[in-house]
Amino acid sequence: MNPEFRPKKYVVGVIGPRALPKKSAAYTFVENLGKALINEGFSIVCGGRTGAMEAVCKGACEAESYSFGCTIGILPGKEKSSANPYCDLVIPTGIGVARNLILVQTADILVAIGGGSGTLSELAFSWQNGKHVICCTNFGGWSAELAGRSLDPHHQNLFHPASTIEEILSLLNHYLPTKK
């Protein structure tokens, strides 16, 4: 296929806690989000490791519309083997938490679920770079805390609250109105 005619996909960054129990409601929610994102025609970028990162990639791989290359993991370390088994494309950076900026820059828009200091770092980078973030409000953490709020006067209305996958998809389609 001629590259100039190849359709491009939007890349949704999914950020959240690395310590998310597999049997928790949050893990199941993120897994279902991964399925929904792929079935809606998006690709996914995440931190590539455990918890929310694993859940979103696992769900993506189980989606009806899944094809290899839909999930991208940006790792903090140098070892590809530290990625979760559901990451298609693994990018070991060797730069530690600085990889959070690469993740944010790779994404066209982000979805945040829960989260501690790593997620807070990604939210701050998103804000500083003018990226819209859909903040899930039903699992606590920094995403719920910052949903609908402003961090400083440099940007407005970048952190959008949502509590269901349907709301997340609606906001994605609102802020990314036409597929690339």
Backbone as a printed PyTorch tensor [residue, N CA C, xyz], in Angstrom:
tensor([[[  0.8480,  -1.1800,   0.0000],
         [  0.0000,   0.0000,   0.0000],
         [  0.8890,   1.2380,   0.0000]],

        [[  0.5100,   2.2040,  -0.7760],
         [  1.2220,   3.4730,  -0.8320],
         [  1.0530,   4.1850,   0.5160]],

        [[  2.1720,   4.5450,   1.1880],
         [  2.0720,   5.1480,   2.5300],
         [  1.2290,   6.4130,   2.5950]],

        [[  1.1580,   7.1730,   1.5130],
         [  0.3800,   8.4090,   1.5840],
         [ -1.1220,   8.1420,   1.6430]],

        [[ -1.5490,   6.9240,   1.3210],
         [ -2.9640,   6.5770,   1.3800],
         [ -3.3130,   5.7200,   2.5900]],

        [[ -2.3120,   5.3660,   3.3750],
         [ -2.5520,   4.5090,   4.5360],
         [ -3.2230,   5.3270,   5.6420]],

        [[ -4.3430,   4.8340,   6.1680],
         [ -4.9740,   5.5650,   7.2720],
         [ -4.1220,   5.4890,   8.5310]],

        [[ -4.0980,   6.5600,   9.2800],
         [ -3.3490,   6.5890,  10.5300],
         [ -4.3370,   6.5540,  11.6900]],

        [[ -3.9000,   5.9730,  12.7910],
         [ -4.7460,   5.8710,  13.9730],
         [ -4.3060,   6.8880,  15.0060]],

        [[ -5.2650,   7.3410,  15.7710],
         [ -4.9130,   8.1220,  16.9470],
         [ -4.3480,   7.1790,  17.9950]],

        [[ -3.4070,   7.6940,  18.7830],
         [ -2.7940,   6.9250,  19.8610],
         [ -3.3040,   7.4830,  21.1860]],

        [[ -3.9360,   6.6150,  21.9640],
         [ -4.4510,   6.9890,  23.2770],
         [ -3.4630,   6.5030,  24.3290]],

        [[ -2.9580,   7.4200,  25.1350],
         [ -2.1020,   7.0510,  26.2540],
         [ -2.9740,   6.6700,  27.4370]],

        [[ -2.6950,   5.5260,  28.0300],
         [ -3.4460,   5.0910,  29.2090],
         [ -2.4720,   5.0410,  30.3780]],

        [[ -2.7820,   5.8220,  31.4100],
         [ -1.8950,   5.9260,  32.5710],
         [ -2.6660,   5.5660,  33.8340]],

        [[ -1.9510,   4.9650,  34.7650],
         [ -2.5740,   4.5600,  36.0160],
         [ -1.5940,   3.7650,  36.8560]],

        [[ -2.0480,   3.2470,  37.9860],
         [ -1.1470,   2.6120,  38.9450],
         [ -0.5400,   1.3030,  38.4470]],

        [[  0.7140,   1.0980,  38.8060],
         [  1.3760,  -0.1640,  38.4600],
         [  0.9900,  -1.2700,  39.4310]],

        [[  0.4890,  -0.9010,  40.5960],
         [  0.0370,  -1.8780,  41.5920],
         [ -1.4880,  -1.9010,  41.5860]],

        [[ -2.0430,  -2.6780,  40.6800],
         [ -3.4950,  -2.7850,  40.5460],
         [ -3.8320,  -4.2750,  40.5880]],

        [[ -4.4830,  -4.7370,  41.6530],
         [ -4.7790,  -6.1680,  41.7680],
         [ -5.6150,  -6.6870,  40.5970]],

        [[ -5.2470,  -7.8560,  40.0810],
         [ -5.9160,  -8.4090,  38.9040],
         [ -7.3970,  -8.6980,  39.1180]],

        [[ -7.8020,  -8.9330,  40.3260],
         [ -9.2170,  -9.2420,  40.5860],
         [-10.0090,  -8.0150,  41.0340]],

        [[ -9.4220,  -6.8380,  40.9090],
         [-10.1070,  -5.6180,  41.3550],
         [-11.0430,  -5.0780,  40.2750]],

        [[-12.0040,  -4.2860,  40.7100],
         [-12.9290,  -3.6320,  39.7770],
         [-12.1730,  -2.6940,  38.8370]],

        [[-11.1430,  -2.0410,  39.3500],
         [-10.3610,  -1.1170,  38.5170],
         [ -9.6310,  -1.8750,  37.4080]],

        [[ -9.0330,  -3.0320,  37.7250],
         [ -8.3290,  -3.8290,  36.7100],
         [ -9.3110,  -4.2410,  35.6080]],

        [[-10.4790,  -4.7260,  36.0020],
         [-11.4930,  -5.1370,  35.0260],
         [-11.9420,  -3.9530,  34.1780]],

        [[-12.1230,  -2.7980,  34.8020],
         [-12.5150,  -1.5890,  34.0750],
         [-11.4690,  -1.2420,  33.0160]],

        [[-10.1960,  -1.2510,  33.4080],
         [ -9.1240,  -0.8790,  32.4740],
         [ -8.9960,  -1.9240,  31.3660]],

        [[ -9.1810,  -3.1830,  31.7060],
         [ -9.1610,  -4.2480,  30.6990],
         [-10.2710,  -4.0180,  29.6650]],

        [[-11.4740,  -3.7080,  30.1390],
         [-12.5910,  -3.4220,  29.2330],
         [-12.3540,  -2.1510,  28.4280]],

        [[-11.6840,  -1.1820,  29.0300],
         [-11.3170,   0.0330,  28.3010],
         [-10.3840,  -0.3080,  27.1440]],

        [[ -9.4060,  -1.1660,  27.3830],
         [ -8.4900,  -1.5840,  26.3200],
         [ -9.2280,  -2.2040,  25.1470]],

        [[-10.1790,  -3.0820,  25.4350],
         [-10.9960,  -3.6960,  24.3730],
         [-11.7410,  -2.6210,  23.5930]],

        [[-12.3860,  -1.7260,  24.3260],
         [-13.1940,  -0.6820,  23.6870],
         [-12.3430,   0.2390,  22.8110]],

        [[-11.1630,   0.6100,  23.2920],
         [-10.2930,   1.5050,  22.5100],
         [ -9.9020,   0.8690,  21.1830]],

        [[ -9.5060,  -0.3950,  21.2220],
         [ -9.1120,  -1.0760,  19.9850],
         [-10.3090,  -1.2310,  19.0590]],

        [[-11.4570,  -1.6090,  19.6000],
         [-12.6500,  -1.7700,  18.7640],
         [-13.1320,  -0.4540,  18.1720]],

        [[-12.7450,   0.6720,  18.7870],
         [-13.0730,   1.9940,  18.2390],
         [-12.0170,   2.4850,  17.2500]],

        [[-10.9610,   1.7030,  17.0340],
         [ -9.9600,   2.0590,  16.0290],
         [ -8.7550,   2.8170,  16.5390]],

        [[ -8.5600,   2.8680,  17.8540],
         [ -7.4040,   3.5500,  18.4240],
         [ -6.2550,   2.5730,  18.6390]],

        [[ -5.0480,   3.1030,  18.7370],
         [ -3.8970,   2.3650,  19.2480],
         [ -3.6700,   2.8420,  20.6740]],

        [[ -2.8900,   2.0720,  21.4410],
         [ -2.6750,   2.3710,  22.8580],
         [ -1.1920,   2.4630,  23.1540]],

        [[ -0.8040,   3.4960,  23.9100],
         [  0.5500,   3.5800,  24.4560],
         [  0.4210,   3.6400,  25.9740]],

        [[  1.3300,   2.9400,  26.6490],
         [  1.3220,   2.9310,  28.1090],
         [  2.7500,   2.7090,  28.5970]],

        [[  2.9040,   2.6030,  29.8960],
         [  4.2190,   2.3780,  30.4880],
         [  4.7310,   0.9600,  30.3470]],

        [[  3.8980,   0.0610,  29.8300],
         [  4.3480,  -1.2650,  29.4270],
         [  4.5720,  -2.2960,  30.5080]],

        [[  4.2470,  -1.9730,  31.7410],
         [  4.5670,  -2.9260,  32.8060],
         [  3.3020,  -3.5220,  33.4260]],

        [[  3.1950,  -3.5070,  34.7460],
         [  2.1170,  -4.2120,  35.4390],
         [  0.9260,  -3.2960,  35.7250]],

        [[ -0.0560,  -3.8260,  36.4410],
         [ -1.1960,  -3.0370,  36.8870],
         [ -2.0630,  -2.5320,  35.7510]],

        [[ -2.3470,  -1.2320,  35.7580],
         [ -3.2020,  -0.6320,  34.7310],
         [ -2.6090,  -0.8200,  33.3400]],

        [[ -1.2860,  -0.7950,  33.2470],
         [ -0.6120,  -0.9490,  31.9530],
         [ -0.8640,  -2.3400,  31.3800]],

        [[ -0.7520,  -3.3470,  32.2260],
         [ -1.0200,  -4.7180,  31.7960],
         [ -2.4950,  -4.9000,  31.4550]],

        [[ -3.3700,  -4.3630,  32.2880],
         [ -4.8130,  -4.5240,  32.0780],
         [ -5.2540,  -3.9510,  30.7400]],

        [[ -4.7960,  -2.7540,  30.4000],
         [ -5.2320,  -2.1340,  29.1470],
         [ -4.6960,  -2.9040,  27.9440]],

        [[ -3.4620,  -3.3870,  28.0320],
         [ -2.8880,  -4.1610,  26.9260],
         [ -3.5650,  -5.5210,  26.7950]],

        [[ -3.8670,  -6.1510,  27.9170],
         [ -4.5590,  -7.4520,  27.9000],
         [ -5.9250,  -7.2990,  27.2400]],

        [[ -6.6690,  -6.2990,  27.6620],
         [ -7.9710,  -6.0480,  27.0530],
         [ -7.8570,  -5.7670,  25.5670]],

        [[ -6.8570,  -4.9890,  25.1890],
         [ -6.6460,  -4.6720,  23.7750],
         [ -6.4390,  -5.9370,  22.9560]],

        [[ -5.6180,  -6.8420,  23.4800],
         [ -5.3140,  -8.0850,  22.7600],
         [ -6.5280,  -9.0010,  22.6440]],

        [[ -7.5150,  -8.8210,  23.5040],
         [ -8.7350,  -9.6290,  23.4740],
         [ -9.8390,  -8.9940,  22.6260]],

        [[ -9.5970,  -7.8070,  22.0980],
         [-10.6110,  -7.0970,  21.3150],
         [-10.8210,  -7.7630,  19.9580]],

        [[-12.0410,  -7.6930,  19.4720],
         [-12.3700,  -8.2600,  18.1590],
         [-11.5640,  -7.6070,  17.0440]],

        [[-11.2880,  -6.3190,  17.1500],
         [-10.5770,  -5.5750,  16.1010],
         [ -9.0680,  -5.5520,  16.2900]],

        [[ -8.5560,  -6.3100,  17.2610],
         [ -7.1180,  -6.3110,  17.5480],
         [ -6.3000,  -6.7860,  16.3460]],

        [[ -5.1850,  -6.1090,  16.1310],
         [ -4.1530,  -6.5810,  15.2060],
         [ -2.8080,  -6.2320,  15.8250]],

        [[ -1.8040,  -7.0160,  15.5040],
         [ -0.4930,  -6.8050,  16.1130],
         [ -0.0200,  -5.3740,  15.8570]],

        [[  0.5480,  -4.7750,  16.8820],
         [  1.0560,  -3.4090,  16.7900],
         [  0.1520,  -2.3800,  17.4350]],

        [[ -0.9960,  -2.8120,  17.9470],
         [ -1.9590,  -1.8860,  18.5660],
         [ -1.5130,  -1.3940,  19.9340]],

        [[ -0.6300,  -2.1470,  20.6140],
         [ -0.2130,  -1.7600,  21.9640],
         [  1.2790,  -1.4580,  21.9910]],

        [[  1.6060,  -0.3190,  22.5710],
         [  2.9880,   0.1510,  22.6570],
         [  3.3230,   0.3530,  24.1260]],

        [[  4.4480,  -0.2040,  24.5610],
         [  4.9000,  -0.0260,  25.9370],
         [  6.2100,   0.7360,  25.9800]],

        [[  6.2160,   1.8800,  26.6570],
         [  7.4210,   2.6970,  26.8180],
         [  7.9920,   2.3810,  28.2000]],

        [[  9.0660,   1.6160,  28.2500],
         [  9.6160,   1.1370,  29.5180],
         [ 10.6240,   2.1080,  30.1200]],

        [[ 10.6790,   2.1790,  31.4480],
         [ 11.6770,   3.0320,  32.0970],
         [ 13.0810,   2.4380,  32.0490]],

        [[ 13.1720,   1.1260,  32.0130],
         [ 14.4720,   0.4530,  32.0520],
         [ 14.9770,   0.0400,  30.6780]],

        [[ 16.0410,  -0.7470,  30.6980],
         [ 16.7040,  -1.1690,  29.4620],
         [ 16.2770,  -2.5440,  28.9690]],

        [[ 15.5780,  -3.2970,  29.8030],
         [ 15.2620,  -4.6890,  29.4960],
         [ 13.8620,  -4.8560,  28.9050]],

        [[ 13.7940,  -5.3220,  27.6630],
         [ 12.4980,  -5.5980,  27.0500],
         [ 11.7150,  -6.6430,  27.8330]],

        [[ 12.4410,  -7.5240,  28.4940],
         [ 11.7920,  -8.6110,  29.2310],
         [ 10.9650,  -8.1160,  30.4200]],

        [[ 11.1110,  -6.8520,  30.8070],
         [ 10.3150,  -6.3300,  31.9240],
         [  8.9180,  -5.8870,  31.4860]],

        [[  8.6410,  -5.9430,  30.1920],
         [  7.3190,  -5.5560,  29.6870],
         [  6.2880,  -6.6250,  30.0160]],

        [[  5.0490,  -6.2140,  30.1220],
         [  3.9850,  -7.2040,  30.3020],
         [  3.8250,  -7.9880,  28.9950]],

        [[  3.2870,  -9.1990,  29.0630],
         [  3.2430, -10.0610,  27.8770],
         [  2.2760,  -9.6040,  26.7940]],

        [[  1.4920,  -8.5650,  27.0550],
         [  0.4990,  -8.1070,  26.0910],
         [  0.9520,  -6.8850,  25.2890]],

        [[  2.1600,  -6.4060,  25.5230],
         [  2.7010,  -5.2810,  24.7450],
         [  3.2100,  -5.8020,  23.4070]],

        [[  2.7220,  -5.2210,  22.3270],
         [  3.1890,  -5.6150,  21.0000],
         [  4.5450,  -4.9970,  20.6910]],

        [[  4.6300,  -3.7050,  20.8530],
         [  5.8570,  -2.9680,  20.5630],
         [  6.4200,  -2.4680,  21.8810]],

        [[  7.6190,  -2.9110,  22.2060],
         [  8.2470,  -2.5870,  23.4840],
         [  9.4320,  -1.6720,  23.2290]],

        [[  9.4350,  -0.5210,  23.8910],
         [ 10.5060,   0.4570,  23.7230],
         [ 11.1990,   0.6500,  25.0680]],

        [[ 12.3460,  -0.0120,  25.2670],
         [ 13.0930,   0.1780,  26.5120],
         [ 13.9130,   1.4620,  26.4160]],

        [[ 13.6940,   2.3840,  27.3380],
         [ 14.3580,   3.6850,  27.2340],
         [ 15.6280,   3.7890,  28.0680]],

        [[ 15.6720,   3.0990,  29.1970],
         [ 16.8250,   3.2220,  30.0870],
         [ 16.9360,   4.5710,  30.7710]],

        [[ 15.8530,   5.3470,  30.7870],
         [ 15.9190,   6.6950,  31.3720],
         [ 15.0270,   6.8560,  32.6010]],

        [[ 14.5720,   5.7510,  33.1470],
         [ 13.7630,   5.8140,  34.3580],
         [ 12.4520,   6.5460,  34.1460]],

        [[ 12.0400,   7.2940,  35.1640],
         [ 10.7380,   7.9620,  35.1010],
         [ 10.6860,   9.0810,  34.0620]],

        [[ 11.8230,   9.4780,  33.5300],
         [ 11.8130,  10.4690,  32.4500],
         [ 11.0550,   9.9340,  31.2360]],

        [[ 10.8950,   8.6100,  31.1770],
         [ 10.1350,   8.0080,  30.0830],
         [  8.6910,   8.4670,  30.0870]],

        [[  8.2150,   8.9950,  31.2230],
         [  6.8390,   9.4770,  31.2990],
         [  6.5790,  10.5850,  30.2810]],

        [[  7.5660,  11.4150,  30.0340],
         [  7.4150,  12.4700,  29.0340],
         [  7.3080,  11.8770,  27.6330]],

        [[  8.0800,  10.8460,  27.3420],
         [  8.0000,  10.1870,  26.0310],
         [  6.6070,   9.5990,  25.8290]],

        [[  6.0830,   8.9730,  26.8610],
         [  4.7360,   8.4060,  26.7760],
         [  3.7210,   9.5030,  26.4550]],

        [[  3.7870,  10.5980,  27.1780],
         [  2.8520,  11.7050,  26.9660],
         [  3.0000,  12.2710,  25.5570]],

        [[  4.2200,  12.4530,  25.0990],
         [  4.4450,  13.0190,  23.7680],
         [  3.9970,  12.0680,  22.6610]],

        [[  4.0330,  10.7630,  22.9160],
         [  3.5990,   9.7770,  21.9270],
         [  2.0870,   9.7840,  21.7720]],

        [[  1.3800,  10.0540,  22.8460],
         [ -0.0880,  10.0170,  22.8460],
         [ -0.6800,  11.2720,  22.2120]],

        [[ -1.7950,  11.0790,  21.5090],
         [ -2.5630,  12.2190,  21.0070],
         [ -3.4710,  12.7710,  22.1020]],

        [[ -3.8890,  11.9050,  22.9930],
         [ -4.7760,  12.2250,  24.1110],
         [ -4.5440,  11.1330,  25.1500]],

        [[ -4.8770,  11.3990,  26.4120],
         [ -4.6280,  10.4050,  27.4530],
         [ -5.8770,  10.1080,  28.2620]],

        [[ -5.8830,   8.9050,  28.8460],
         [ -6.9070,   8.4990,  29.8020],
         [ -6.1730,   8.1130,  31.0730]],

        [[ -6.5700,   8.7110,  32.1990],
         [ -5.9330,   8.4290,  33.4890],
         [ -6.9190,   7.7160,  34.4020]],

        [[ -6.4290,   6.6560,  35.0370],
         [ -7.2340,   5.8910,  35.9830],
         [ -6.4760,   5.8080,  37.2940]],

        [[ -7.0670,   6.3070,  38.3930],
         [ -6.4100,   6.2200,  39.6970],
         [ -5.0580,   6.9050,  39.6680]],

        [[ -4.0820,   6.2600,  40.2760],
         [ -2.7090,   6.7100,  40.1370],
         [ -2.0900,   7.3530,  41.3530]],

        [[ -0.7940,   7.1210,  41.4530],
         [  0.0410,   7.7040,  42.4890],
         [  1.0100,   8.7000,  41.8770]],

        [[  2.2400,   8.7070,  42.3660],
         [  3.2050,   9.7250,  41.9370],
         [  3.6030,   9.5920,  40.4680]],

        [[  3.6750,   8.3730,  39.9370],
         [  4.0120,   8.2060,  38.5180],
         [  2.9340,   8.7810,  37.6220]],

        [[  1.6890,   8.4900,  37.9580],
         [  0.5600,   9.0370,  37.2070],
         [  0.5110,  10.5540,  37.3550]],

        [[  0.8000,  11.0540,  38.5430],
         [  0.8390,  12.5030,  38.7630],
         [  1.8820,  13.1530,  37.8570]],

        [[  3.0370,  12.5220,  37.7220],
         [  4.0800,  13.0240,  36.8300],
         [  3.5680,  13.0900,  35.3890]],

        [[  2.8980,  12.0310,  34.9530],
         [  2.3610,  12.0000,  33.5860],
         [  1.2640,  13.0390,  33.4020]],

        [[  0.4450,  13.2380,  34.4130],
         [ -0.5850,  14.2790,  34.3410],
         [  0.0470,  15.6660,  34.2290]],

        [[  1.1040,  15.9090,  34.9970],
         [  1.7910,  17.2060,  34.9250],
         [  2.4190,  17.4230,  33.5510]],

        [[  3.0640,  16.3960,  33.0090],
         [  3.6340,  16.5160,  31.6600],
         [  2.5310,  16.7590,  30.6310]],

        [[  1.3970,  16.1000,  30.7830],
         [  0.2720,  16.3030,  29.8640],
         [ -0.1890,  17.7540,  29.9130]],

        [[ -0.3380,  18.2770,  31.1280],
         [ -0.7680,  19.6580,  31.3060],
         [  0.2290,  20.6190,  30.6560]],

        [[  1.5050,  20.4250,  30.9470],
         [  2.5340,  21.3250,  30.4220],
         [  2.6060,  21.2950,  28.8990]],

        [[  2.1990,  20.1830,  28.2960],
         [  2.2540,  20.0430,  26.8480],
         [  0.9000,  20.2470,  26.1810]],

        [[ -0.0790,  20.7170,  26.9410],
         [ -1.3820,  21.0400,  26.3690],
         [ -2.1690,  19.8440,  25.8670]],

        [[ -1.9630,  18.6810,  26.4790],
         [ -2.6610,  17.4600,  26.0500],
         [ -3.9310,  17.2640,  26.8800]],

        [[ -5.0040,  16.9320,  26.2040],
         [ -6.2430,  16.6030,  26.9060],
         [ -6.0860,  15.2660,  27.6160]],

        [[ -6.6330,  15.1880,  28.8250],
         [ -6.6280,  13.9560,  29.6110],
         [ -8.0480,  13.7010,  30.0990]],

        [[ -8.5330,  12.5020,  29.8440],
         [ -9.8150,  12.0840,  30.3870],
         [ -9.5120,  11.3930,  31.7070]],

        [[ -9.9870,  11.9810,  32.7830],
         [ -9.6590,  11.5230,  34.1370],
         [-10.8040,  10.6970,  34.7040]],

        [[-10.5530,   9.4320,  34.8950],
         [-11.5450,   8.5310,  35.4680],
         [-11.7450,   8.8930,  36.9430]],

        [[-12.9860,   9.1100,  37.3120],
         [-13.2770,   9.6080,  38.6580],
         [-13.6910,   8.5300,  39.6550]],

        [[-13.8800,   7.2960,  39.2120],
         [-14.4530,   6.2990,  40.1120],
         [-13.4540,   5.3710,  40.7900]],

        [[-12.1500,   5.6260,  40.6760],
         [-11.1660,   4.7700,  41.3430],
         [-10.1580,   5.5640,  42.1650]],

        [[-10.5110,   6.7840,  42.5350],
         [ -9.6380,   7.5810,  43.3880],
         [ -8.3450,   7.9800,  42.7010]],

        [[ -7.3180,   8.2230,  43.5000],
         [ -6.0070,   8.5980,  42.9760],
         [ -5.9950,   9.9890,  42.3660]],

        [[ -4.8770,  10.3000,  41.7230],
         [ -4.6900,  11.6330,  41.1560],
         [ -5.6380,  11.9290,  40.0050]],

        [[ -6.0540,  10.9110,  39.2590],
         [ -6.9750,  11.1900,  38.1570],
         [ -8.3030,  11.7340,  38.6900]],

        [[ -8.8180,  11.1450,  39.7510],
         [-10.0660,  11.6400,  40.3420],
         [ -9.8580,  13.0010,  41.0060]],

        [[ -8.7250,  13.1690,  41.6600],
         [ -8.4220,  14.4220,  42.3560],
         [ -8.3290,  15.6100,  41.3950]],

        [[ -7.7650,  15.3850,  40.2100],
         [ -7.5280,  16.4950,  39.2760],
         [ -8.5990,  16.6360,  38.1950]],

        [[ -9.5450,  15.7150,  38.1310],
         [-10.5980,  15.7780,  37.1110],
         [-11.3420,  17.1050,  37.1910]],

        [[-11.4140,  17.7980,  36.0720],
         [-12.1240,  19.0670,  36.0070],
         [-11.3940,  20.2560,  36.5920]],

        [[-10.1670,  20.0540,  37.0410],
         [ -9.4060,  21.1390,  37.6770],
         [ -8.3220,  21.6730,  36.7450]],

        [[ -7.8060,  22.8300,  37.1020],
         [ -6.6790,  23.4400,  36.3940],
         [ -5.4620,  23.4140,  37.3030]],

        [[ -4.2990,  23.1920,  36.7230],
         [ -3.0640,  23.1920,  37.5060],
         [ -2.4600,  24.5780,  37.6240]],

        [[ -2.6330,  25.3860,  36.5940],
         [ -2.0920,  26.7410,  36.5860],
         [ -2.7980,  27.5230,  35.4870]],

        [[ -2.5210,  28.8300,  35.3640],
         [ -3.2450,  29.6310,  34.3690],
         [ -2.7790,  29.4420,  32.9220]],

        [[ -1.7630,  28.6330,  32.6890],
         [ -1.2310,  28.4860,  31.3310],
         [ -2.1700,  27.7270,  30.3980]],

        [[ -2.9960,  26.8590,  30.9440],
         [ -3.9570,  26.0890,  30.1480],
         [ -5.2790,  26.0570,  30.9000]],

        [[ -6.3390,  25.7780,  30.1820],
         [ -7.6590,  25.6220,  30.7890],
         [ -8.3360,  24.4030,  30.1740]],

        [[ -9.1780,  23.7560,  30.9610],
         [-10.0540,  22.6920,  30.4650],
         [ -9.3210,  21.5600,  29.7530]],

        [[ -8.2930,  21.0280,  30.3790],
         [ -7.5730,  19.8850,  29.8060],
         [ -7.8590,  18.5780,  30.5350]],

        [[ -8.2990,  18.6300,  31.7920],
         [ -8.5490,  17.4250,  32.5880],
         [-10.0630,  17.2070,  32.6880]],

        [[-10.5690,  16.2680,  31.9090],
         [-12.0110,  16.0580,  31.7680],
         [-12.4800,  14.8550,  32.5800]],

        [[-13.4710,  15.0230,  33.4630],
         [-13.9510,  13.9020,  34.2690],
         [-14.8140,  12.9320,  33.4630]],

        [[-14.6930,  11.6510,  33.7990],
         [-15.5370,  10.5990,  33.2210],
         [-15.5720,   9.4380,  34.2030]],

        [[-16.6820,   8.7100,  34.2130],
         [-16.7700,   7.5680,  35.1270],
         [-17.1440,   6.2630,  34.4360]],

        [[-17.4590,   6.3190,  33.1470],
         [-17.7930,   5.0970,  32.4120],
         [-16.9730,   5.0310,  31.1300]],

        [[-16.8810,   3.8460,  30.5790],
         [-16.1730,   3.6820,  29.3070],
         [-16.9050,   4.4390,  28.2080]],

        [[-18.2200,   4.4600,  28.2530],
         [-18.9980,   5.1950,  27.2520],
         [-18.6740,   6.6870,  27.3040]],

        [[-18.5650,   7.2420,  28.5170],
         [-18.1960,   8.6590,  28.6510],
         [-16.7830,   8.8970,  28.1250]],

        [[-15.8760,   7.9890,  28.4090],
         [-14.4970,   8.1250,  27.9240],
         [-14.4820,   8.1370,  26.4030]],

        [[-15.1760,   7.1930,  25.7770],
         [-15.2080,   7.1300,  24.3090],
         [-15.8500,   8.3790,  23.7170]],

        [[-16.8970,   8.8710,  24.3490],
         [-17.5490,  10.0910,  23.8730],
         [-16.5860,  11.2770,  23.9190]],

        [[-15.8450,  11.4010,  25.0190],
         [-14.8740,  12.4960,  25.1300],
         [-13.7260,  12.3270,  24.1390]],

        [[-13.2710,  11.1070,  23.9340],
         [-12.2240,  10.8730,  22.9310],
         [-12.7050,  11.3320,  21.5650]],

        [[-13.9150,  10.9390,  21.2030],
         [-14.4430,  11.3150,  19.8930],
         [-14.7420,  12.8030,  19.7970]],

        [[-14.9960,  13.4520,  20.9220],
         [-15.1990,  14.8980,  20.9180],
         [-13.8770,  15.6350,  20.6760]],

        [[-12.8320,  15.2240,  21.3680],
         [-11.5500,  15.9280,  21.2560],
         [-10.6960,  15.4380,  20.0970]],

        [[-11.0460,  14.3110,  19.5170],
         [-10.3890,  13.7930,  18.3110],
         [-11.5030,  13.5350,  17.3000]],

        [[-12.1060,  14.5860,  16.7450],
         [-13.3560,  14.4450,  16.0090],
         [-13.2950,  13.6270,  14.7270]],

        [[-12.1720,  13.5840,  14.0810],
         [-12.0790,  12.7760,  12.8670],
         [-10.8760,  11.8690,  12.9820]],

        [[-11.0430,  10.6360,  12.5610],
         [ -9.9150,   9.6980,  12.5970],
         [ -8.8730,  10.1710,  11.5980]],

        [[ -7.6150,   9.9760,  11.9600],
         [ -6.5180,  10.3870,  11.0770],
         [ -6.5320,   9.5880,   9.8040]]])
